[in-house]
Amino acid sequence: MSYKIVVDSCCDLTAEMKEWNDFEIVPLLLEIGDYRIYDDEKFDQDDFIARMKANNGMAKSACPAPDAFKKAYEGDYDEVYVLTITDKLSGTYNSAVQGKSLYEEEHNDGKKIHIFNSLATSGLETIVAQELKKICDEGKNFDEIVGYIEDYISNHTGLFFCLESLDALKSNGRLFALAAKVLEKIRVKLICRRNEEGNISLAGQDFTTNRALIKMAQILAENVDGKDLSNAKLYVSHVCCEDRAKFVLDKITEKAKFKNAQILKASGLNSLYASDGGIIVSYSF
């Protein structure tokens, strides 16, 4: 059976993924004042962050239209697997679902399409996309693949982040899941995590960035303590702070022996919300 994998541009790509066949990225739109750019292969993180700083750190995003997803589903494939950012932080998942309805209204070809809600973003989408490709290549049937990946997302992945600034998240209404008492601590460095519903929850805090990053590494290591990490992955995505990403990766791997640990440059959408100096840590177990 032929298949295609479709992701949104919240997926932080590895060099290997950029060479995949039968793989398509549906980009979000990024806006800074009158400046607009699609979150695609032309995205320049350094330039975008410089523009954000010049605009007092303010930027916005817009999810892809359903028609963009519908077009991505076209082609000579028996199965299409779609992976999006959590529906709690973006309308992209719903847009992908609507795109499926549009496709099925226009085509009666029996193509099977499933949209996965990653319940996260960034490197966690990367990890899920890689696992999806692996089991597709193993020749499992559609229902087996869907069931396996849904369980993998919910029960075998996690994400933490620590940001220099929460202004972009706050100004775009992405902090609604954090209680008011958390917002009162906005001057400390917050350690946040992806919760079971795909929302943002507080995992800890500290007074300086380095102390918060060390604490985040410790919390993550405790979360995977006793688990078999022989096939696990750890991705540290960063926004203009590769040295900081290396520091975090080293602190985590001192305590948790992930088989595959990499540093990634955050995509455009993740750069917008994580802002300059932001660190997002995604992992499987």
PDB file of C-alpha atoms in Angstrom:
ATOM      1  CA  MET A   1       0.000   0.000   0.000  1.00  0.00           C
ATOM      2  CA  SER A   2       1.345   3.442  -0.914  1.00  0.00           C
ATOM      3  CA  TYR A   3       1.261   6.134   1.757  1.00  0.00           C
ATOM      4  CA  LYS A   4       2.034   9.783   2.336  1.00  0.00           C
ATOM      5  CA  ILE A   5       2.869  11.635   5.555  1.00  0.00           C
ATOM      6  CA  VAL A   6       1.670  15.234   5.931  1.00  0.00           C
ATOM      7  CA  VAL A   7       2.757  17.485   8.794  1.00  0.00           C
ATOM      8  CA  ASP A   8       2.249  21.123   9.629  1.00  0.00           C
ATOM      9  CA  SER A   9       5.242  23.433   9.921  1.00  0.00           C
ATOM     10  CA  CYS A  10       5.313  23.151  13.709  1.00  0.00           C
ATOM     11  CA  CYS A  11       7.371  20.004  13.165  1.00  0.00           C
ATOM     12  CA  ASP A  12      11.081  20.765  13.664  1.00  0.00           C
ATOM     13  CA  LEU A  13      12.759  18.889  10.832  1.00  0.00           C
ATOM     14  CA  THR A  14      15.931  16.841  11.041  1.00  0.00           C
ATOM     15  CA  ALA A  15      18.322  16.728   8.076  1.00  0.00           C
ATOM     16  CA  GLU A  16      17.134  13.188   7.317  1.00  0.00           C
ATOM     17  CA  MET A  17      13.473  14.189   7.187  1.00  0.00           C
ATOM     18  CA  LYS A  18      14.211  16.857   4.594  1.00  0.00           C
ATOM     19  CA  GLU A  19      15.151  14.020   2.222  1.00  0.00           C
ATOM     20  CA  TRP A  20      12.004  11.943   2.746  1.00  0.00           C
ATOM     21  CA  ASN A  21       9.855  11.040  -0.226  1.00  0.00           C
ATOM     22  CA  ASP A  22       6.034  11.093  -0.076  1.00  0.00           C
ATOM     23  CA  PHE A  23       6.227  13.714   2.656  1.00  0.00           C
ATOM     24  CA  GLU A  24       4.713  17.201   2.674  1.00  0.00           C
ATOM     25  CA  ILE A  25       4.745  20.145   5.059  1.00  0.00           C
ATOM     26  CA  VAL A  26       1.717  22.449   5.185  1.00  0.00           C
ATOM     27  CA  PRO A  27       3.035  25.812   6.446  1.00  0.00           C
ATOM     28  CA  LEU A  28       1.482  28.240   8.881  1.00  0.00           C
ATOM     29  CA  LEU A  29       1.586  31.980   8.171  1.00  0.00           C
ATOM     30  CA  LEU A  30       3.689  34.223  10.423  1.00  0.00           C
ATOM     31  CA  GLU A  31       3.035  37.950  10.828  1.00  0.00           C
ATOM     32  CA  ILE A  32       5.006  40.811  12.383  1.00  0.00           C
ATOM     33  CA  GLY A  33       3.091  44.010  11.748  1.00  0.00           C
ATOM     34  CA  ASP A  34       2.778  44.290   7.964  1.00  0.00           C
ATOM     35  CA  TYR A  35       5.493  41.683   7.388  1.00  0.00           C
ATOM     36  CA  ARG A  36       4.200  38.239   6.454  1.00  0.00           C
ATOM     37  CA  ILE A  37       6.063  35.038   5.709  1.00  0.00           C
ATOM     38  CA  TYR A  38       5.136  31.395   5.366  1.00  0.00           C
ATOM     39  CA  ASP A  39       6.788  29.011   7.767  1.00  0.00           C
ATOM     40  CA  ASP A  40       8.524  27.002   5.060  1.00  0.00           C
ATOM     41  CA  GLU A  41      12.043  26.160   3.895  1.00  0.00           C
ATOM     42  CA  LYS A  42      12.763  29.872   3.347  1.00  0.00           C
ATOM     43  CA  PHE A  43      12.236  30.731   7.013  1.00  0.00           C
ATOM     44  CA  ASP A  44      15.251  32.509   8.515  1.00  0.00           C
ATOM     45  CA  GLN A  45      15.194  32.245  12.304  1.00  0.00           C
ATOM     46  CA  ASP A  46      17.764  34.964  12.964  1.00  0.00           C
ATOM     47  CA  ASP A  47      16.039  37.452  10.689  1.00  0.00           C
ATOM     48  CA  PHE A  48      12.602  36.674  12.095  1.00  0.00           C
ATOM     49  CA  ILE A  49      13.701  37.064  15.720  1.00  0.00           C
ATOM     50  CA  ALA A  50      15.438  40.363  14.859  1.00  0.00           C
ATOM     51  CA  ARG A  51      12.172  41.595  13.341  1.00  0.00           C
ATOM     52  CA  MET A  52      10.262  40.470  16.447  1.00  0.00           C
ATOM     53  CA  LYS A  53      12.654  42.398  18.690  1.00  0.00           C
ATOM     54  CA  ALA A  54      12.201  45.499  16.555  1.00  0.00           C
ATOM     55  CA  ASN A  55       8.437  45.100  17.014  1.00  0.00           C
ATOM     56  CA  ASN A  56       8.634  44.831  20.824  1.00  0.00           C
ATOM     57  CA  GLY A  57       8.537  41.047  20.664  1.00  0.00           C
ATOM     58  CA  MET A  58       5.096  40.974  19.097  1.00  0.00           C
ATOM     59  CA  ALA A  59       4.148  38.585  16.304  1.00  0.00           C
ATOM     60  CA  LYS A  60       1.126  36.532  15.261  1.00  0.00           C
ATOM     61  CA  SER A  61       0.435  33.328  13.379  1.00  0.00           C
ATOM     62  CA  ALA A  62      -2.390  31.986  11.238  1.00  0.00           C
ATOM     63  CA  CYS A  63      -3.150  28.321  10.683  1.00  0.00           C
ATOM     64  CA  PRO A  64      -3.320  26.875   7.151  1.00  0.00           C
ATOM     65  CA  ALA A  65      -6.658  26.945   5.356  1.00  0.00           C
ATOM     66  CA  PRO A  66      -8.539  23.649   4.980  1.00  0.00           C
ATOM     67  CA  ASP A  67      -7.925  23.829   1.233  1.00  0.00           C
ATOM     68  CA  ALA A  68      -4.166  23.728   1.813  1.00  0.00           C
ATOM     69  CA  PHE A  69      -4.572  20.407   3.604  1.00  0.00           C
ATOM     70  CA  LYS A  70      -6.999  19.122   0.986  1.00  0.00           C
ATOM     71  CA  LYS A  71      -4.387  19.714  -1.717  1.00  0.00           C
ATOM     72  CA  ALA A  72      -1.761  17.931   0.390  1.00  0.00           C
ATOM     73  CA  TYR A  73      -3.980  14.832   0.497  1.00  0.00           C
ATOM     74  CA  GLU A  74      -4.112  14.595  -3.294  1.00  0.00           C
ATOM     75  CA  GLY A  75      -1.956  12.214  -5.289  1.00  0.00           C
ATOM     76  CA  ASP A  76      -1.747   8.538  -6.040  1.00  0.00           C
ATOM     77  CA  TYR A  77      -1.711   7.234  -2.464  1.00  0.00           C
ATOM     78  CA  ASP A  78      -3.793   4.588  -0.732  1.00  0.00           C
ATOM     79  CA  GLU A  79      -3.273   6.110   2.710  1.00  0.00           C
ATOM     80  CA  VAL A  80      -2.485   9.578   4.047  1.00  0.00           C
ATOM     81  CA  TYR A  81      -1.360  10.167   7.620  1.00  0.00           C
ATOM     82  CA  VAL A  82      -1.518  13.733   8.942  1.00  0.00           C
ATOM     83  CA  LEU A  83       0.146  15.147  12.054  1.00  0.00           C
ATOM     84  CA  THR A  84      -0.586  18.577  13.538  1.00  0.00           C
ATOM     85  CA  ILE A  85       0.178  20.792  16.502  1.00  0.00           C
ATOM     86  CA  THR A  86      -2.079  20.288  19.534  1.00  0.00           C
ATOM     87  CA  ASP A  87      -5.620  21.493  18.970  1.00  0.00           C
ATOM     88  CA  LYS A  88      -5.454  23.316  22.331  1.00  0.00           C
ATOM     89  CA  LEU A  89      -3.011  25.909  20.956  1.00  0.00           C
ATOM     90  CA  SER A  90      -3.983  26.213  17.301  1.00  0.00           C
ATOM     91  CA  GLY A  91      -6.831  25.729  14.851  1.00  0.00           C
ATOM     92  CA  THR A  92      -4.515  23.735  12.568  1.00  0.00           C
ATOM     93  CA  TYR A  93      -5.882  20.338  13.631  1.00  0.00           C
ATOM     94  CA  ASN A  94      -9.439  21.423  12.869  1.00  0.00           C
ATOM     95  CA  SER A  95      -8.297  22.843   9.542  1.00  0.00           C
ATOM     96  CA  ALA A  96      -6.734  19.468   8.665  1.00  0.00           C
ATOM     97  CA  VAL A  97      -9.993  17.707   9.578  1.00  0.00           C
ATOM     98  CA  GLN A  98     -12.000  20.110   7.423  1.00  0.00           C
ATOM     99  CA  GLY A  99      -9.516  19.526   4.610  1.00  0.00           C
ATOM    100  CA  LYS A 100     -10.300  15.812   4.809  1.00  0.00           C
ATOM    101  CA  SER A 101     -14.022  16.544   4.442  1.00  0.00           C
ATOM    102  CA  LEU A 102     -13.336  18.754   1.428  1.00  0.00           C
ATOM    103  CA  TYR A 103     -11.202  16.051  -0.160  1.00  0.00           C
ATOM    104  CA  GLU A 104     -13.826  13.365   0.353  1.00  0.00           C
ATOM    105  CA  GLU A 105     -16.538  15.622  -1.097  1.00  0.00           C
ATOM    106  CA  GLU A 106     -14.524  16.001  -4.307  1.00  0.00           C
ATOM    107  CA  HIS A 107     -13.061  12.508  -4.573  1.00  0.00           C
ATOM    108  CA  ASN A 108     -14.565   9.057  -4.276  1.00  0.00           C
ATOM    109  CA  ASP A 109     -11.325   7.101  -4.504  1.00  0.00           C
ATOM    110  CA  GLY A 110     -11.462   5.161  -1.237  1.00  0.00           C
ATOM    111  CA  LYS A 111      -8.312   6.812   0.074  1.00  0.00           C
ATOM    112  CA  LYS A 112      -7.860   6.396   3.810  1.00  0.00           C
ATOM    113  CA  ILE A 113      -6.926   9.576   5.678  1.00  0.00           C
ATOM    114  CA  HIS A 114      -6.254   9.941   9.394  1.00  0.00           C
ATOM    115  CA  ILE A 115      -5.365  13.144  11.248  1.00  0.00           C
ATOM    116  CA  PHE A 116      -3.276  12.745  14.394  1.00  0.00           C
ATOM    117  CA  ASN A 117      -3.398  15.421  17.087  1.00  0.00           C
ATOM    118  CA  SER A 118       0.185  15.442  18.390  1.00  0.00           C
ATOM    119  CA  LEU A 119      -0.996  17.020  21.678  1.00  0.00           C
ATOM    120  CA  ALA A 120       2.191  19.090  21.426  1.00  0.00           C
ATOM    121  CA  THR A 121       4.470  20.773  18.887  1.00  0.00           C
ATOM    122  CA  SER A 122       8.150  21.129  17.951  1.00  0.00           C
ATOM    123  CA  GLY A 123      10.422  18.104  18.353  1.00  0.00           C
ATOM    124  CA  LEU A 124       7.605  15.961  19.652  1.00  0.00           C
ATOM    125  CA  GLU A 125       5.962  16.191  16.227  1.00  0.00           C
ATOM    126  CA  THR A 126       9.352  15.229  14.810  1.00  0.00           C
ATOM    127  CA  ILE A 127       9.551  12.130  16.994  1.00  0.00           C
ATOM    128  CA  VAL A 128       5.999  11.050  16.167  1.00  0.00           C
ATOM    129  CA  ALA A 129       6.516  11.597  12.432  1.00  0.00           C
ATOM    130  CA  GLN A 130       9.645   9.434  12.522  1.00  0.00           C
ATOM    131  CA  GLU A 131       7.860   6.678  14.415  1.00  0.00           C
ATOM    132  CA  LEU A 132       4.975   6.888  11.959  1.00  0.00           C
ATOM    133  CA  LYS A 133       7.277   6.465   8.977  1.00  0.00           C
ATOM    134  CA  LYS A 134       9.026   3.536  10.644  1.00  0.00           C
ATOM    135  CA  ILE A 135       5.862   1.523  11.198  1.00  0.00           C
ATOM    136  CA  CYS A 136       4.444   2.451   7.789  1.00  0.00           C
ATOM    137  CA  ASP A 137       7.594   1.042   6.223  1.00  0.00           C
ATOM    138  CA  GLU A 138       7.110  -2.132   8.257  1.00  0.00           C
ATOM    139  CA  GLY A 139       3.934  -2.773   6.288  1.00  0.00           C
ATOM    140  CA  LYS A 140       1.362  -2.589   9.090  1.00  0.00           C
ATOM    141  CA  ASN A 141      -2.226  -2.025   8.002  1.00  0.00           C
ATOM    142  CA  PHE A 142      -4.066   1.284   8.347  1.00  0.00           C
ATOM    143  CA  ASP A 143      -5.970   0.457  11.535  1.00  0.00           C
ATOM    144  CA  GLU A 144      -2.853  -0.964  13.221  1.00  0.00           C
ATOM    145  CA  ILE A 145      -0.883   2.165  12.373  1.00  0.00           C
ATOM    146  CA  VAL A 146      -3.600   4.517  13.633  1.00  0.00           C
ATOM    147  CA  GLY A 147      -4.016   2.634  16.912  1.00  0.00           C
ATOM    148  CA  TYR A 148      -0.290   2.350  17.498  1.00  0.00           C
ATOM    149  CA  ILE A 149       0.465   6.028  16.867  1.00  0.00           C
ATOM    150  CA  GLU A 150      -2.479   7.300  18.936  1.00  0.00           C
ATOM    151  CA  ASP A 151      -1.182   5.251  21.866  1.00  0.00           C
ATOM    152  CA  TYR A 152       2.406   6.352  21.203  1.00  0.00           C
ATOM    153  CA  ILE A 153       1.432  10.036  21.335  1.00  0.00           C
ATOM    154  CA  SER A 154      -0.537   9.698  24.566  1.00  0.00           C
ATOM    155  CA  ASN A 155       1.605   7.241  26.489  1.00  0.00           C
ATOM    156  CA  HIS A 156       5.166   7.287  25.187  1.00  0.00           C
ATOM    157  CA  THR A 157       6.098  10.928  24.583  1.00  0.00           C
ATOM    158  CA  GLY A 158       6.635  14.096  26.584  1.00  0.00           C
ATOM    159  CA  LEU A 159       7.591  17.742  26.186  1.00  0.00           C
ATOM    160  CA  PHE A 160       8.994  20.452  28.471  1.00  0.00           C
ATOM    161  CA  PHE A 161       9.958  24.026  27.712  1.00  0.00           C
ATOM    162  CA  CYS A 162      11.653  26.946  29.414  1.00  0.00           C
ATOM    163  CA  LEU A 163      11.520  30.381  27.818  1.00  0.00           C
ATOM    164  CA  GLU A 164      13.288  33.684  28.359  1.00  0.00           C
ATOM    165  CA  SER A 165       9.987  35.461  27.777  1.00  0.00           C
ATOM    166  CA  LEU A 166       6.335  34.382  27.837  1.00  0.00           C
ATOM    167  CA  ASP A 167       5.181  37.604  26.155  1.00  0.00           C
ATOM    168  CA  ALA A 168       4.459  36.035  22.752  1.00  0.00           C
ATOM    169  CA  LEU A 169       2.454  33.194  24.296  1.00  0.00           C
ATOM    170  CA  LYS A 170       0.599  35.568  26.574  1.00  0.00           C
ATOM    171  CA  SER A 171      -0.191  38.209  23.920  1.00  0.00           C
ATOM    172  CA  ASN A 172      -1.559  35.545  21.568  1.00  0.00           C
ATOM    173  CA  GLY A 173      -3.801  34.015  24.228  1.00  0.00           C
ATOM    174  CA  ARG A 174      -1.848  30.766  24.497  1.00  0.00           C
ATOM    175  CA  LEU A 175      -1.515  30.800  28.282  1.00  0.00           C
ATOM    176  CA  PHE A 176      -5.174  30.303  29.152  1.00  0.00           C
ATOM    177  CA  ALA A 177      -4.414  26.891  30.654  1.00  0.00           C
ATOM    178  CA  LEU A 178      -2.076  28.362  33.251  1.00  0.00           C
ATOM    179  CA  ALA A 179      -3.848  29.483  36.413  1.00  0.00           C
ATOM    180  CA  ALA A 180      -3.855  33.146  37.408  1.00  0.00           C
ATOM    181  CA  LYS A 181      -1.399  32.423  40.223  1.00  0.00           C
ATOM    182  CA  VAL A 182       1.135  31.309  37.610  1.00  0.00           C
ATOM    183  CA  LEU A 183       0.851  34.572  35.709  1.00  0.00           C
ATOM    184  CA  GLU A 184       1.735  36.376  38.945  1.00  0.00           C
ATOM    185  CA  LYS A 185       5.106  34.591  38.765  1.00  0.00           C
ATOM    186  CA  ILE A 186       5.810  35.884  35.286  1.00  0.00           C
ATOM    187  CA  ARG A 187       9.130  37.446  36.406  1.00  0.00           C
ATOM    188  CA  VAL A 188      10.586  34.097  37.391  1.00  0.00           C
ATOM    189  CA  LYS A 189      11.637  31.513  34.844  1.00  0.00           C
ATOM    190  CA  LEU A 190       8.840  29.011  34.432  1.00  0.00           C
ATOM    191  CA  ILE A 191       9.321  25.370  33.494  1.00  0.00           C
ATOM    192  CA  CYS A 192       6.274  24.257  31.548  1.00  0.00           C
ATOM    193  CA  ARG A 193       5.175  20.921  30.169  1.00  0.00           C
ATOM    194  CA  ARG A 194       2.691  19.372  27.767  1.00  0.00           C
ATOM    195  CA  ASN A 195      -0.106  17.804  29.790  1.00  0.00           C
ATOM    196  CA  GLU A 196      -2.312  14.843  28.853  1.00  0.00           C
ATOM    197  CA  GLU A 197      -4.859  17.075  27.113  1.00  0.00           C
ATOM    198  CA  GLY A 198      -2.246  18.816  24.973  1.00  0.00           C
ATOM    199  CA  ASN A 199      -2.357  21.991  27.009  1.00  0.00           C
ATOM    200  CA  ILE A 200       0.334  23.912  28.911  1.00  0.00           C
ATOM    201  CA  SER A 201       0.838  23.214  32.596  1.00  0.00           C
ATOM    202  CA  LEU A 202       3.393  24.368  35.129  1.00  0.00           C
ATOM    203  CA  ALA A 203       6.140  21.902  36.090  1.00  0.00           C
ATOM    204  CA  GLY A 204       8.379  24.186  38.159  1.00  0.00           C
ATOM    205  CA  GLN A 205      10.126  27.544  38.349  1.00  0.00           C
ATOM    206  CA  ASP A 206      13.356  29.199  39.425  1.00  0.00           C
ATOM    207  CA  PHE A 207      14.889  32.647  39.616  1.00  0.00           C
ATOM    208  CA  THR A 208      17.430  32.388  36.792  1.00  0.00           C
ATOM    209  CA  THR A 209      17.434  30.772  33.377  1.00  0.00           C
ATOM    210  CA  ASN A 210      20.349  28.423  34.090  1.00  0.00           C
ATOM    211  CA  ARG A 211      18.847  27.216  37.353  1.00  0.00           C
ATOM    212  CA  ALA A 212      15.511  26.655  35.641  1.00  0.00           C
ATOM    213  CA  LEU A 213      17.145  24.705  32.814  1.00  0.00           C
ATOM    214  CA  ILE A 214      19.008  22.490  35.275  1.00  0.00           C
ATOM    215  CA  LYS A 215      15.799  21.900  37.202  1.00  0.00           C
ATOM    216  CA  MET A 216      13.951  21.081  33.965  1.00  0.00           C
ATOM    217  CA  ALA A 217      16.617  18.508  33.105  1.00  0.00           C
ATOM    218  CA  GLN A 218      16.223  16.965  36.534  1.00  0.00           C
ATOM    219  CA  ILE A 219      12.413  16.797  36.277  1.00  0.00           C
ATOM    220  CA  LEU A 220      12.614  15.186  32.845  1.00  0.00           C
ATOM    221  CA  ALA A 221      15.188  12.639  34.041  1.00  0.00           C
ATOM    222  CA  GLU A 222      12.934  11.743  36.972  1.00  0.00           C
ATOM    223  CA  ASN A 223      10.017  11.257  34.563  1.00  0.00           C
ATOM    224  CA  VAL A 224      11.896   8.621  32.571  1.00  0.00           C
ATOM    225  CA  ASP A 225      13.701   7.008  35.478  1.00  0.00           C
ATOM    226  CA  GLY A 226      13.425   3.225  35.252  1.00  0.00           C
ATOM    227  CA  LYS A 227      12.169   3.290  31.662  1.00  0.00           C
ATOM    228  CA  ASP A 228      13.905   1.527  28.795  1.00  0.00           C
ATOM    229  CA  LEU A 229      15.515   4.293  26.723  1.00  0.00           C
ATOM    230  CA  SER A 230      17.359   2.000  24.314  1.00  0.00           C
ATOM    231  CA  ASN A 231      15.088   3.134  21.450  1.00  0.00           C
ATOM    232  CA  ALA A 232      14.101   6.496  22.906  1.00  0.00           C
ATOM    233  CA  LYS A 233      14.744   9.919  21.385  1.00  0.00           C
ATOM    234  CA  LEU A 234      15.550  13.293  22.880  1.00  0.00           C
ATOM    235  CA  TYR A 235      15.351  16.483  20.818  1.00  0.00           C
ATOM    236  CA  VAL A 236      16.296  19.893  22.176  1.00  0.00           C
ATOM    237  CA  SER A 237      14.905  22.637  19.939  1.00  0.00           C
ATOM    238  CA  HIS A 238      16.212  26.173  20.369  1.00  0.00           C
ATOM    239  CA  VAL A 239      15.579  29.724  19.224  1.00  0.00           C
ATOM    240  CA  CYS A 240      18.878  31.458  18.487  1.00  0.00           C
ATOM    241  CA  CYS A 241      20.648  29.790  21.428  1.00  0.00           C
ATOM    242  CA  GLU A 242      22.502  26.679  20.285  1.00  0.00           C
ATOM    243  CA  ASP A 243      24.972  26.824  23.182  1.00  0.00           C
ATOM    244  CA  ARG A 244      22.104  26.836  25.648  1.00  0.00           C
ATOM    245  CA  ALA A 245      20.576  23.850  23.846  1.00  0.00           C
ATOM    246  CA  LYS A 246      23.887  21.951  24.177  1.00  0.00           C
ATOM    247  CA  PHE A 247      23.968  22.794  27.875  1.00  0.00           C
ATOM    248  CA  VAL A 248      20.446  21.387  28.363  1.00  0.00           C
ATOM    249  CA  LEU A 249      21.146  18.273  26.309  1.00  0.00           C
ATOM    250  CA  ASP A 250      24.282  17.562  28.359  1.00  0.00           C
ATOM    251  CA  LYS A 251      22.425  18.039  31.658  1.00  0.00           C
ATOM    252  CA  ILE A 252      19.667  15.646  30.619  1.00  0.00           C
ATOM    253  CA  THR A 253      21.917  12.954  29.175  1.00  0.00           C
ATOM    254  CA  GLU A 254      24.074  12.987  32.302  1.00  0.00           C
ATOM    255  CA  LYS A 255      21.087  11.454  34.082  1.00  0.00           C
ATOM    256  CA  ALA A 256      19.029   9.786  31.322  1.00  0.00           C
ATOM    257  CA  LYS A 257      20.787   7.733  28.646  1.00  0.00           C
ATOM    258  CA  PHE A 258      18.713   8.427  25.536  1.00  0.00           C
ATOM    259  CA  LYS A 259      19.864   6.410  22.536  1.00  0.00           C
ATOM    260  CA  ASN A 260      19.284   9.287  20.125  1.00  0.00           C
ATOM    261  CA  ALA A 261      19.830  12.853  21.386  1.00  0.00           C
ATOM    262  CA  GLN A 262      19.929  15.778  18.955  1.00  0.00           C
ATOM    263  CA  ILE A 263      19.759  19.551  18.843  1.00  0.00           C
ATOM    264  CA  LEU A 264      17.333  21.113  16.369  1.00  0.00           C
ATOM    265  CA  LYS A 265      16.659  24.658  15.256  1.00  0.00           C
ATOM    266  CA  ALA A 266      13.037  25.533  16.019  1.00  0.00           C
ATOM    267  CA  SER A 267      10.651  26.053  13.125  1.00  0.00           C
ATOM    268  CA  GLY A 268       9.060  29.435  12.467  1.00  0.00           C
ATOM    269  CA  LEU A 269       5.935  28.886  14.542  1.00  0.00           C
ATOM    270  CA  ASN A 270       7.951  27.521  17.454  1.00  0.00           C
ATOM    271  CA  SER A 271      10.426  30.396  17.136  1.00  0.00           C
ATOM    272  CA  LEU A 272       7.555  32.858  17.337  1.00  0.00           C
ATOM    273  CA  TYR A 273       6.097  31.476  20.539  1.00  0.00           C
ATOM    274  CA  ALA A 274       9.298  30.333  22.250  1.00  0.00           C
ATOM    275  CA  SER A 275      10.968  33.654  21.323  1.00  0.00           C
ATOM    276  CA  ASP A 276      14.663  34.509  21.505  1.00  0.00           C
ATOM    277  CA  GLY A 277      16.503  32.177  23.890  1.00  0.00           C
ATOM    278  CA  GLY A 278      13.662  29.684  24.155  1.00  0.00           C
ATOM    279  CA  ILE A 279      14.295  25.964  24.709  1.00  0.00           C
ATOM    280  CA  ILE A 280      11.829  23.158  23.942  1.00  0.00           C
ATOM    281  CA  VAL A 281      12.697  19.596  24.957  1.00  0.00           C
ATOM    282  CA  SER A 282      10.802  16.687  23.373  1.00  0.00           C
ATOM    283  CA  TYR A 283      11.339  13.027  24.127  1.00  0.00           C
ATOM    284  CA  SER A 284      10.014   9.497  23.732  1.00  0.00           C
ATOM    285  CA  PHE A 285      10.250   6.590  26.144  1.00  0.00           C
TER     286      PHE A 285
END
